[in-house]
Short mmCIF file of C-alpha atoms (C1' of nucleotides) in Angstrom, two decimals:
data_model
loop_
_atom_site.label_atom_id
_atom_site.label_comp_id
_atom_site.label_asym_id
_atom_site.label_seq_id
_atom_site.Cartn_x
_atom_site.Cartn_y
_atom_site.Cartn_z
CA MET Q 336 21.35 137.34 12.17
CA SER Q 337 20.16 136.85 8.71
CA ASP Q 338 21.55 133.40 8.77
CA GLU Q 339 18.93 130.90 9.54
CA PRO Q 340 15.51 131.08 8.01
CA HIS Q 341 16.16 132.05 4.43
CA PHE Q 342 15.61 128.68 2.99
CA LEU Q 343 12.33 128.54 4.85
CA ILE Q 344 11.05 131.70 3.35
CA GLU Q 345 11.96 130.67 -0.14
CA GLU Q 346 10.11 127.45 0.31
CA LYS Q 347 7.01 129.24 1.53
CA GLU Q 348 6.93 131.70 -1.29
CA LYS Q 349 7.22 128.91 -3.74
CA THR Q 350 4.15 127.38 -2.21
CA SER Q 351 1.99 130.44 -2.40
CA ASP Q 352 3.08 131.31 -5.90
CA GLN Q 353 1.95 127.89 -6.87
CA GLY Q 354 -1.49 128.70 -5.62
CA LYS Q 355 -1.70 131.83 -7.68
CA LEU Q 356 -0.42 130.13 -10.75
CA THR Q 357 -3.01 127.45 -10.59
CA LEU Q 358 -5.67 130.04 -10.33
CA ALA Q 359 -4.37 132.30 -13.03
CA SER Q 360 -4.23 129.45 -15.47
CA GLY Q 361 -7.82 128.64 -14.54
CA GLU Q 362 -8.81 132.16 -15.53
CA ALA Q 363 -6.75 132.04 -18.66
CA THR Q 364 -8.92 129.35 -20.15
CA LEU Q 365 -11.55 132.03 -20.65
CA GLU Q 366 -13.42 131.32 -17.55
CA PRO Q 367 -17.19 131.41 -17.77
CA LEU Q 368 -17.22 127.68 -17.24
CA GLU Q 369 -17.35 125.89 -13.97
CA LEU Q 370 -19.09 128.15 -11.50
CA GLY Q 371 -22.55 126.82 -12.20
CA LYS Q 372 -21.39 123.24 -12.22
CA ARG Q 373 -19.63 123.74 -8.94
CA VAL Q 374 -22.68 125.23 -7.30
CA LYS Q 375 -24.82 122.39 -8.52
CA GLU Q 376 -22.36 119.82 -7.25
CA ILE Q 377 -22.31 121.43 -3.88
CA ARG Q 378 -26.08 121.71 -3.65
CA LEU Q 379 -26.58 118.10 -4.67
CA SER Q 380 -23.90 116.91 -2.30
CA GLN Q 381 -26.05 118.39 0.45
CA ASN Q 382 -29.16 116.76 -0.95
CA LEU Q 383 -30.95 120.02 -1.37
CA THR Q 384 -33.64 120.82 -3.89
CA LEU Q 385 -33.63 124.15 -5.62
CA GLU Q 386 -36.57 125.09 -3.42
CA GLU Q 387 -34.64 124.39 -0.23
CA ALA Q 388 -31.52 126.05 -1.50
CA SER Q 389 -33.69 129.00 -2.36
CA LYS Q 390 -34.95 129.27 1.20
CA ARG Q 391 -31.46 129.07 2.62
CA THR Q 392 -29.87 131.55 0.30
CA GLY Q 393 -32.73 133.95 -0.20
CA LEU Q 394 -32.34 133.66 -3.96
CA ALA Q 395 -35.24 132.67 -6.18
CA ARG Q 396 -35.50 129.10 -7.46
CA SER Q 397 -35.34 130.41 -10.96
CA THR Q 398 -32.23 132.41 -10.27
CA LEU Q 399 -30.48 129.41 -8.81
CA SER Q 400 -31.45 127.34 -11.80
CA LYS Q 401 -30.05 129.93 -14.16
CA ILE Q 402 -26.84 130.19 -12.23
CA GLU Q 403 -26.37 126.46 -12.25
CA ASN Q 404 -26.95 126.32 -15.99
CA GLU Q 405 -24.62 129.24 -16.63
CA GLN Q 406 -27.43 131.27 -18.12
CA ILE Q 407 -26.52 134.26 -16.01
CA SER Q 408 -23.45 135.53 -14.24
CA PRO Q 409 -24.57 136.09 -10.68
CA THR Q 410 -24.02 139.34 -8.95
CA PHE Q 411 -21.38 139.47 -6.28
CA ALA Q 412 -24.14 139.93 -3.76
CA ALA Q 413 -25.76 136.77 -5.05
CA VAL Q 414 -22.53 134.87 -4.75
CA GLN Q 415 -22.27 135.96 -1.16
CA LYS Q 416 -25.78 134.74 -0.42
CA LEU Q 417 -24.87 131.45 -2.02
CA VAL Q 418 -21.73 131.15 -0.01
CA GLN Q 419 -23.42 131.97 3.22
CA GLY Q 420 -26.57 130.01 2.59
CA LEU Q 421 -24.91 126.80 1.51
CA GLY Q 422 -21.92 127.05 3.78
CA ILE Q 423 -19.49 127.09 0.91
CA ASP Q 424 -16.09 128.50 1.47
CA ILE Q 425 -14.72 130.75 -1.17
CA PRO Q 426 -11.64 128.92 -2.38
CA GLN Q 427 -13.76 125.82 -2.78
CA LEU Q 428 -15.97 127.75 -5.11
CA PHE Q 429 -13.23 129.18 -7.24
CA ALA Q 430 -11.06 126.14 -7.51
CA LYS Q 431 -11.87 124.05 -10.52
CA PRO Q 432 -12.76 120.51 -9.53
CA THR Q 433 -9.66 119.27 -11.30
CA GLU Q 434 -7.42 121.65 -9.48
CA GLN Q 435 -9.09 120.75 -6.27
CA ARG Q 436 -7.50 117.33 -6.46
CA ALA Q 437 -4.22 119.01 -7.23
CA GLN Q 438 -3.28 118.88 -3.59
CA ALA Q 439 -0.90 116.00 -3.42
CA SER Q 440 -1.79 112.78 -1.78
CA GLY Q 441 -0.23 109.43 -1.27
CA ARG Q 442 3.31 110.73 -0.97
CA ARG Q 443 5.86 109.46 1.49
CA ASP Q 444 9.43 110.37 2.27
CA ILE Q 445 11.75 108.64 4.73
CA THR Q 446 14.84 110.29 6.15
CA ARG Q 447 17.37 108.18 8.03
CA LEU Q 448 19.23 109.55 11.02
CA GLY Q 449 21.97 111.88 9.79
CA GLU Q 450 21.00 111.54 6.15
CA GLY Q 451 19.13 114.78 5.76
CA LYS Q 452 20.42 117.65 3.64
CA PRO Q 453 23.01 119.67 5.58
CA HIS Q 454 22.60 123.43 5.82
CA PRO Q 455 25.24 124.99 8.06
CA THR Q 456 25.19 128.56 9.38
CA PRO Q 457 27.42 130.30 11.92
CA THR Q 458 25.02 129.64 14.76
CA TYR Q 459 23.17 126.52 13.71
CA GLU Q 460 23.90 123.35 11.82
CA HIS Q 461 20.66 122.41 10.19
CA GLU Q 462 19.89 119.08 8.68
CA LEU Q 463 16.85 119.36 6.46
CA LEU Q 464 14.53 116.39 6.55
CA ALA Q 465 12.11 115.02 3.97
CA THR Q 466 13.78 116.95 1.17
CA GLN Q 467 12.51 114.60 -1.50
CA LEU Q 468 9.08 116.20 -1.18
CA SER Q 469 8.73 119.64 -2.67
CA GLN Q 470 5.19 120.87 -2.08
CA LYS Q 471 4.73 120.30 1.59
CA LYS Q 472 3.03 122.28 4.28
CA MET Q 473 5.67 121.76 6.91
CA ILE Q 474 9.42 121.98 6.79
CA PRO Q 475 11.09 119.75 9.35
CA TYR Q 476 14.74 119.91 10.26
CA ARG Q 477 17.06 118.64 12.91
CA THR Q 478 19.45 121.27 14.21
CA ARG Q 479 22.62 121.36 16.25
CA VAL Q 480 22.67 124.62 18.17
CA CYS Q 481 26.26 125.85 17.94
CA ALA Q 482 25.72 129.23 19.52
CA HIS Q 483 26.35 129.29 23.25
CA SER Q 484 25.61 132.93 23.88
CA PHE Q 485 22.96 135.36 22.76
CA SER Q 486 25.66 137.81 21.73
CA GLU Q 487 26.53 135.59 18.79
CA TYR Q 488 23.40 136.87 17.09
CA GLN Q 489 23.30 140.34 15.64
CA ASP Q 490 19.55 140.51 15.48
CA TRP Q 491 16.39 138.50 16.02
CA VAL Q 492 15.48 135.76 13.64
CA ARG Q 493 12.13 136.71 12.18
CA HIS Q 494 10.11 135.31 9.32
CA ASP Q 495 6.52 134.35 8.80
CA GLY Q 496 4.72 131.21 9.79
CA GLU Q 497 4.65 129.23 12.99
CA GLU Q 498 7.33 127.08 14.48
CA PHE Q 499 7.39 124.04 16.67
CA LEU Q 500 10.56 123.23 18.58
CA PHE Q 501 11.42 120.03 20.41
CA VAL Q 502 14.66 119.51 22.32
CA LEU Q 503 16.23 116.18 21.44
CA SER Q 504 19.38 116.37 23.54
CA GLY Q 505 21.23 118.86 25.66
CA SER Q 506 19.53 121.99 26.85
CA VAL Q 507 18.87 125.37 25.30
CA GLN Q 508 17.77 128.84 26.18
CA LEU Q 509 14.91 130.06 23.99
CA TYR Q 510 14.95 133.82 23.57
CA THR Q 511 11.77 135.38 22.23
CA GLU Q 512 11.09 139.02 21.64
CA PHE Q 513 8.06 139.42 23.89
CA TYR Q 514 8.79 136.89 26.63
CA GLU Q 515 11.46 136.24 29.17
CA PRO Q 516 14.05 133.73 27.99
CA VAL Q 517 13.19 130.21 29.01
CA GLU Q 518 15.43 127.19 29.44
CA LEU Q 519 14.35 123.99 27.74
CA HIS Q 520 15.74 120.57 28.48
CA SER Q 521 15.67 117.37 26.55
CA GLY Q 522 12.02 116.46 25.88
CA ASP Q 523 10.65 119.97 26.38
CA SER Q 524 9.00 121.75 23.49
CA ALA Q 525 7.78 125.16 22.38
CA TYR Q 526 5.40 126.54 19.79
CA TYR Q 527 5.53 130.16 18.67
CA ASP Q 528 4.76 132.64 15.92
CA CYS Q 529 7.87 133.25 13.86
CA ASP Q 530 7.30 136.92 13.17
CA MET Q 531 8.15 137.42 16.79
CA GLY Q 532 11.92 137.63 17.07
CA HIS Q 533 13.48 134.42 18.30
CA ALA Q 534 16.87 132.81 18.84
CA LEU Q 535 18.28 129.72 20.44
CA VAL Q 536 21.54 129.05 22.30
CA SER Q 537 22.90 125.87 23.83
CA THR Q 538 23.25 125.98 27.58
CA SER Q 539 24.54 122.47 27.98
CA GLU Q 540 28.25 121.65 27.78
CA GLU Q 541 27.90 119.97 24.42
CA ASP Q 542 25.85 121.53 21.60
CA ALA Q 543 22.14 120.88 22.04
CA VAL Q 544 20.24 119.18 19.24
CA VAL Q 545 16.66 120.16 18.51
CA LEU Q 546 13.94 119.24 16.10
CA TRP Q 547 12.24 122.14 14.36
CA VAL Q 548 9.13 122.16 12.24
CA THR Q 549 7.89 125.30 10.54
CA ALA Q 550 4.60 125.86 8.76
CA MET K 397 -9.22 101.62 13.68
CA SER K 398 -11.13 104.67 14.48
CA ASP K 399 -8.93 105.31 17.41
CA GLU K 400 -6.21 107.73 16.67
CA PRO K 401 -6.82 110.75 14.58
CA HIS K 402 -10.19 111.93 15.71
CA PHE K 403 -8.98 114.78 17.75
CA LEU K 404 -6.93 115.88 14.82
CA ILE K 405 -9.84 115.96 12.53
CA GLU K 406 -11.93 117.86 14.98
CA GLU K 407 -9.18 120.36 15.41
CA LYS K 408 -8.86 120.80 11.69
CA GLU K 409 -12.53 121.20 11.17
CA LYS K 410 -12.62 123.75 13.87
CA THR K 411 -10.01 125.66 11.99
CA SER K 412 -11.83 125.67 8.73
CA ASP K 413 -15.14 126.40 10.39
CA GLN K 414 -13.45 129.37 11.87
CA GLY K 415 -12.75 130.55 8.40
CA LYS K 416 -16.35 130.19 7.49
CA LEU K 417 -17.52 131.84 10.63
CA THR K 418 -15.34 134.83 10.08
CA LEU K 419 -16.76 135.14 6.68
CA ALA K 420 -20.29 134.49 7.74
CA SER K 421 -20.04 137.20 10.33
CA GLY K 422 -18.78 139.46 7.59
CA GLU K 423 -21.96 138.59 5.77
CA ALA K 424 -24.05 139.02 8.85
CA THR K 425 -23.14 142.66 9.08
CA LEU K 426 -25.15 143.05 5.90
CA GLU K 427 -22.24 142.76 3.66
CA PRO K 428 -22.12 145.33 0.92
CA LEU K 429 -19.18 146.92 2.68
CA GLU K 430 -15.57 146.11 2.09
CA LEU K 431 -15.38 144.76 -1.42
CA GLY K 432 -15.07 148.15 -3.03
CA LYS K 433 -12.61 149.39 -0.47
CA ARG K 434 -10.49 146.31 -0.94
CA VAL K 435 -10.40 146.70 -4.68
CA LYS K 436 -9.42 150.32 -4.36
CA GLU K 437 -6.66 149.49 -1.91
CA ILE K 438 -5.29 146.88 -4.23
CA ARG K 439 -5.43 149.11 -7.27
CA LEU K 440 -3.73 151.97 -5.46
CA SER K 441 -1.12 149.69 -4.02
CA GLN K 442 -0.16 148.95 -7.59
CA ASN K 443 -0.18 152.62 -8.48
CA LEU K 444 -2.76 152.19 -11.16
CA THR K 445 -5.25 154.77 -12.35
CA LEU K 446 -8.78 153.76 -13.13
CA GLU K 447 -7.88 154.10 -16.78
CA GLU K 448 -5.00 151.66 -16.52
CA ALA K 449 -6.98 149.27 -14.40
CA SER K 450 -9.70 149.50 -17.00
CA LYS K 451 -7.32 148.46 -19.74
CA ARG K 452 -6.02 145.55 -17.74
CA THR K 453 -9.36 144.23 -16.63
CA GLY K 454 -11.43 145.06 -19.66
CA LEU K 455 -14.00 146.78 -17.47
CA ALA K 456 -15.05 150.36 -18.10
CA ARG K 457 -13.56 153.14 -15.99
CA SER K 458 -17.00 154.03 -14.84
CA THR K 459 -17.76 150.51 -13.81
CA LEU K 460 -14.60 150.29 -11.76
CA SER K 461 -15.39 153.55 -10.09
CA LYS K 462 -18.85 152.36 -9.17
CA ILE K 463 -17.52 149.11 -7.82
CA GLU K 464 -14.96 150.88 -5.68
CA ASN K 465 -17.61 153.18 -4.30
CA GLU K 466 -20.01 150.33 -3.63
CA GLN K 467 -22.57 151.79 -5.95
CA ILE K 468 -23.06 148.50 -7.71
CA SER K 469 -22.56 144.86 -6.88
CA PRO K 470 -20.37 143.55 -9.65
CA THR K 471 -21.28 140.52 -11.63
CA PHE K 472 -19.33 137.39 -11.01
CA ALA K 473 -17.87 137.74 -14.48
CA ALA K 474 -16.72 141.22 -13.55
CA VAL K 475 -15.10 139.95 -10.38
CA GLN K 476 -13.20 137.43 -12.39
CA LYS K 477 -11.94 140.08 -14.76
CA LEU K 478 -10.84 142.09 -11.78
CA VAL K 479 -9.07 139.17 -10.24
CA GLN K 480 -7.30 138.28 -13.41
CA GLY K 481 -6.53 141.79 -14.51
CA LEU K 482 -5.08 142.98 -11.25
CA GLY K 483 -3.50 139.73 -10.22
CA ILE K 484 -5.56 139.52 -7.08
CA ASP K 485 -5.98 136.19 -5.44
CA ILE K 486 -9.40 135.33 -4.26
CA PRO K 487 -8.98 134.90 -0.53
CA GLN K 488 -7.20 138.24 -0.46
CA LEU K 489 -10.27 139.77 -1.95
CA PHE K 490 -12.72 138.22 0.41
CA ALA K 491 -10.81 138.61 3.61
CA LYS K 492 -11.67 141.83 5.35
CA PRO K 493 -8.55 143.90 5.96
CA THR K 494 -9.11 143.57 9.66
CA GLU K 495 -9.45 139.85 9.48
CA GLN K 496 -6.40 139.71 7.32
CA ARG K 497 -4.38 140.79 10.28
CA ALA K 498 -6.31 138.29 12.34
CA GLN K 499 -3.62 135.71 11.91
CA ALA K 500 -2.09 135.55 15.32
CA SER K 501 1.40 136.70 16.01
CA GLY K 502 3.62 136.99 19.00
CA ARG K 503 2.29 133.89 20.70
CA ARG K 504 4.39 131.35 22.51
CA ASP K 505 3.61 128.16 24.37
CA ILE K 506 6.06 126.00 26.30
CA THR K 507 5.38 122.35 27.12
CA ARG K 508 7.62 120.59 29.60
CA LEU K 509 8.53 116.95 29.18
CA GLY K 510 5.57 114.82 30.17
CA GLU K 511 3.32 117.78 30.88
CA GLY K 512 1.30 117.68 27.67
CA LYS K 513 -2.37 116.77 27.61
CA PRO K 514 -2.78 112.96 27.66
CA HIS K 515 -4.97 111.34 25.06
CA PRO K 516 -4.89 107.54 25.33
CA THR K 517 -6.24 105.12 22.71
CA PRO K 518 -5.97 101.33 22.45
CA THR K 519 -2.96 101.51 20.17
CA TYR K 520 -1.33 104.81 21.03
CA GLU K 521 -0.79 106.94 24.08
CA HIS K 522 -0.73 110.47 22.79
CA GLU K 523 0.50 113.44 24.71
CA LEU K 524 -0.69 116.60 23.03
CA LEU K 525 1.79 119.46 23.11
CA ALA K 526 1.28 123.20 23.00
CA THR K 527 -2.36 122.87 23.98
CA GLN K 528 -2.53 126.41 25.33
CA LEU K 529 -2.62 127.70 21.75
CA SER K 530 -5.86 127.19 19.93
CA GLN K 531 -5.52 128.56 16.41
CA LYS K 532 -2.39 126.94 15.20
CA LYS K 533 -1.37 125.48 11.89
CA MET K 534 0.36 122.44 13.27
CA ILE K 535 -0.64 119.97 15.94
CA PRO K 536 2.36 118.44 17.66
CA TYR K 537 2.18 115.45 19.94
CA ARG K 538 4.46 112.94 21.53
CA THR K 539 3.21 109.39 21.28
CA ARG K 540 4.00 106.08 22.88
CA VAL K 541 3.27 103.35 20.34
CA CYS K 542 1.57 100.59 22.30
CA ALA K 543 0.66 98.40 19.38
CA HIS K 544 3.23 95.75 18.57
CA SER K 545 1.46 94.16 15.62
CA PHE K 546 -0.38 95.42 12.60
CA SER K 547 -3.28 93.14 13.45
CA GLU K 548 -4.18 95.36 16.37
CA TYR K 549 -5.62 97.80 13.85
CA GLN K 550 -8.91 97.09 12.15
CA ASP K 551 -8.35 99.54 9.38
CA TRP K 552 -6.02 102.22 8.08
CA VAL K 553 -5.80 105.51 9.85
CA ARG K 554 -6.80 108.11 7.33
CA HIS K 555 -7.58 111.80 7.62
CA ASP K 556 -6.59 114.88 5.74
CA GLY K 557 -3.45 116.94 5.95
CA GLU K 558 0.17 115.99 6.08
CA GLU K 559 2.13 114.37 8.85
CA PHE K 560 5.70 114.45 9.99
CA LEU K 561 6.97 111.63 12.18
CA PHE K 562 10.22 111.47 14.13
CA VAL K 563 11.27 108.47 16.18
CA LEU K 564 12.49 109.55 19.62
CA SER K 565 13.24 106.16 21.11
CA GLY K 566 12.81 102.50 20.30
CA SER K 567 11.98 101.45 16.77
CA VAL K 568 8.79 101.21 14.77
CA GLN K 569 7.40 99.76 11.61
CA LEU K 570 5.59 102.35 9.51
CA TYR K 571 2.83 100.83 7.43
CA THR K 572 1.49 102.95 4.59
CA GLU K 573 -1.15 102.06 2.09
CA PHE K 574 0.86 102.50 -1.09
CA TYR K 575 4.35 101.57 0.07
CA GLU K 576 6.09 98.62 1.59
CA PRO K 577 6.32 98.81 5.38
CA VAL K 578 9.55 100.40 6.54
CA GLU K 579 11.35 100.12 9.84
CA LEU K 580 12.39 103.33 11.52
CA HIS K 581 14.88 103.60 14.35
CA SER K 582 15.57 106.31 16.85
CA GLY K 583 16.41 109.49 14.92
CA ASP K 584 14.76 108.43 11.66
CA SER K 585 11.84 110.39 10.33
CA ALA K 586 9.07 110.25 7.76
CA TYR K 587 6.77 112.70 6.02
CA TYR K 588 3.56 111.60 4.33
CA ASP K 589 0.09 112.57 3.17
CA CYS K 590 -2.45 111.50 5.73
CA ASP K 591 -5.22 110.58 3.35
CA MET K 592 -3.07 107.62 2.49
CA GLY K 593 -3.79 104.91 5.04
CA HIS K 594 -1.12 104.66 7.69
CA ALA K 595 -0.37 102.88 10.97
CA LEU K 596 2.52 102.46 13.33
CA VAL K 597 3.66 99.56 15.50
CA SER K 598 6.56 99.22 17.89
CA THR K 599 9.21 96.70 16.86
CA SER K 600 11.52 97.30 19.79
CA GLU K 601 11.15 95.36 23.06
CA GLU K 602 9.85 98.41 24.90
CA ASP K 603 7.18 100.68 23.38
CA ALA K 604 8.67 103.14 20.92
CA VAL K 605 8.12 106.84 21.46
CA VAL K 606 7.65 109.15 18.49
CA LEU K 607 7.05 112.79 17.84
CA TRP K 608 4.23 113.59 15.43
CA VAL K 609 3.30 116.85 13.84
CA THR K 610 0.28 117.19 11.62
CA ALA K 611 -0.72 120.12 9.45
"C1'" DA W 307 -4.80 182.80 -9.09
"C1'" DA W 308 -5.91 180.60 -13.56
"C1'" DC W 309 -5.33 177.20 -16.66
"C1'" DA W 310 -4.36 172.63 -18.37
"C1'" DA W 311 -3.86 167.86 -17.86
"C1'" DA W 312 -4.92 163.94 -15.56
"C1'" DT W 313 -7.92 161.40 -12.77
"C1'" DA W 314 -12.30 160.25 -10.79
"C1'" DT W 315 -17.48 160.51 -10.68
"C1'" DT W 316 -22.08 160.91 -12.64
"C1'" DT W 317 -25.43 160.57 -16.20
"C1'" DC W 318 -27.89 158.26 -19.47
"C1'" DC W 319 -28.81 154.35 -22.13
"C1'" DT W 320 -28.73 149.39 -23.19
"C1'" DA W 321 -27.93 144.78 -21.78
"C1'" DT W 322 -28.67 141.63 -18.41
"C1'" DA W 323 -29.53 139.79 -13.52
"C1'" DG W 324 -33.21 138.52 -10.26
"C1'" DG W 325 -37.94 137.29 -8.92
"C1'" DA W 326 -42.97 135.50 -9.61
"C1'" DA W 327 -45.45 132.63 -11.95
"C1'" DA W 328 -46.33 129.75 -15.89
"C1'" DC W 329 -44.79 125.80 -17.99
"C1'" DT W 330 -42.16 121.21 -18.51
"C1'" DT W 331 -40.51 116.74 -16.89
"C1'" DC W 332 -40.36 112.98 -14.40
"C1'" DG W 333 -41.73 109.75 -11.12
"C1'" DT W 334 -45.43 107.36 -8.40
"C1'" DA W 335 -50.00 106.14 -6.94
"C1'" DC W 336 -54.46 104.99 -8.16
"C1'" DG I 114 -53.50 104.98 -18.89
"C1'" DT I 115 -54.58 109.15 -16.07
"C1'" DA I 116 -53.88 112.11 -12.14
"C1'" DC I 117 -50.98 114.09 -9.12
"C1'" DG I 118 -46.98 115.99 -6.86
"C1'" DA I 119 -42.30 117.31 -6.71
"C1'" DA I 120 -38.35 118.91 -8.93
"C1'" DG I 121 -36.43 121.79 -12.50
"C1'" DT I 122 -36.79 125.15 -16.50
"C1'" DT I 123 -38.53 129.02 -19.11
"C1'" DT I 124 -41.02 133.25 -19.68
"C1'" DC I 125 -41.96 137.78 -18.75
"C1'" DC I 126 -41.27 141.84 -16.20
"C1'" DT I 127 -38.67 145.07 -13.26
"C1'" DA I 128 -34.53 146.45 -11.11
"C1'" DT I 129 -29.93 147.03 -11.69
"C1'" DA I 130 -25.12 146.23 -13.74
"C1'" DG I 131 -21.97 147.79 -17.39
"C1'" DG I 132 -20.26 150.99 -20.95
"C1'" DA I 133 -19.64 155.72 -23.47
"C1'" DA I 134 -19.59 160.18 -22.87
"C1'" DA I 135 -20.39 164.30 -20.16
"C1'" DT I 136 -19.29 166.43 -15.88
"C1'" DA I 137 -16.74 167.24 -11.78
"C1'" DT I 138 -12.56 167.03 -9.12
"C1'" DT I 139 -7.86 166.98 -8.21
"C1'" DT I 140 -3.08 167.97 -9.32
"C1'" DG I 141 0.62 170.32 -11.11
"C1'" DT I 142 2.59 174.42 -13.65
"C1'" DT I 143 3.60 178.97 -14.88
#
DNA sequence: AACAAATATTTCCTATAGGAAACTTCGTAC
DNA sequence: GTACGAAGTTTCCTATAGGAAATATTTGTT
């Protein structure tokens, strides 16, 4: 069963590559810039004086001042004190303010019933939803479960991420590697880690239809 | 309208706090550990010698050696050279190898129809799904849309993340800040950025029921 | 086993980060 | 205006990071 989740994986890799790219290009601009400014922004946003920040981080006022004015390149140890003392999280620190806004906002995509992008496989007929949007955290799709027996799969489906499953019509048997199979009826749902083997078969007369969201 | 998404936001904050906590605790153990080991792992995983790594990063062999053996705490500038030269991405560097595996796997949670955790508000009746799992990327819930007019909201719903919406029964009007309202019927779906104001009202006689997943 | 080649570590020196205290700057009260 | 306090910057000194070269260690070869 290498049928189903390929398109998912591609999509995910695209996403993470993006992240790296953004960062690499940040570096490429010969980087010394930014760090000090960022620290200062963060400190001010918390309404701290250098003195207070000094107490929290254990770094000297003067040192903080120099860091903020890019007069020195702080030691890794110093960065850690900063991070801990001011409650910064690392990506926040390394992302340039511009890039920080790079996460999309204000997008919207409507998909009418049956008008998603078809993606058939031997065991499932997927209909990808919201395909107009490319950089999204979740991948939703509506799926007709054609398989009616576990034997139609040669192996577990396995990929990374988490998956949410909701039964829209019919009933299915959800097989998962580390649990007993469980039967789900219309309206039931499941949430699981995708690196655990999983597979779905229809148990109702007609093919069951489910909604799947992976992230 | 401060009714709907509060629990979401809390949940999200919890998640990111977690990140911080993990890191903080890393700090708490008096941190010098790890960084060097991580760098060495990464370099070896790329089959590089110190000499080659030196060329790529522009740092001296000796310096690299000292960093790997935690004999010095590299300057921020040095860390950046490392990151760029070896194609490391920052979180990878800061996550302890143990914590890296900390992303859960092999979990599963089943929610039967109507057995989610109720969460009523003036305009929506949410039923949270998969509540047995705490550290998950997505938050799924099934919602009865009680509001039948936009005027029942005092303001846009707005929070961060992305949201996927699927209409299970009835029909709704989806209001979004930057788009014309759109009517969705059973089986239709929408995907949007949550920082854009949004709100939902039932347009069918009976209250519509929708499935929502946020990430 | 002994050597050579490749790789890693240590030493030693110079450049620079970090801290304490002196020095500015700016606002506010008197 | 002067005096004062609070915030930030600069100076000066010491500790330490970074680089070049010497030393040690490992690996492979005959």
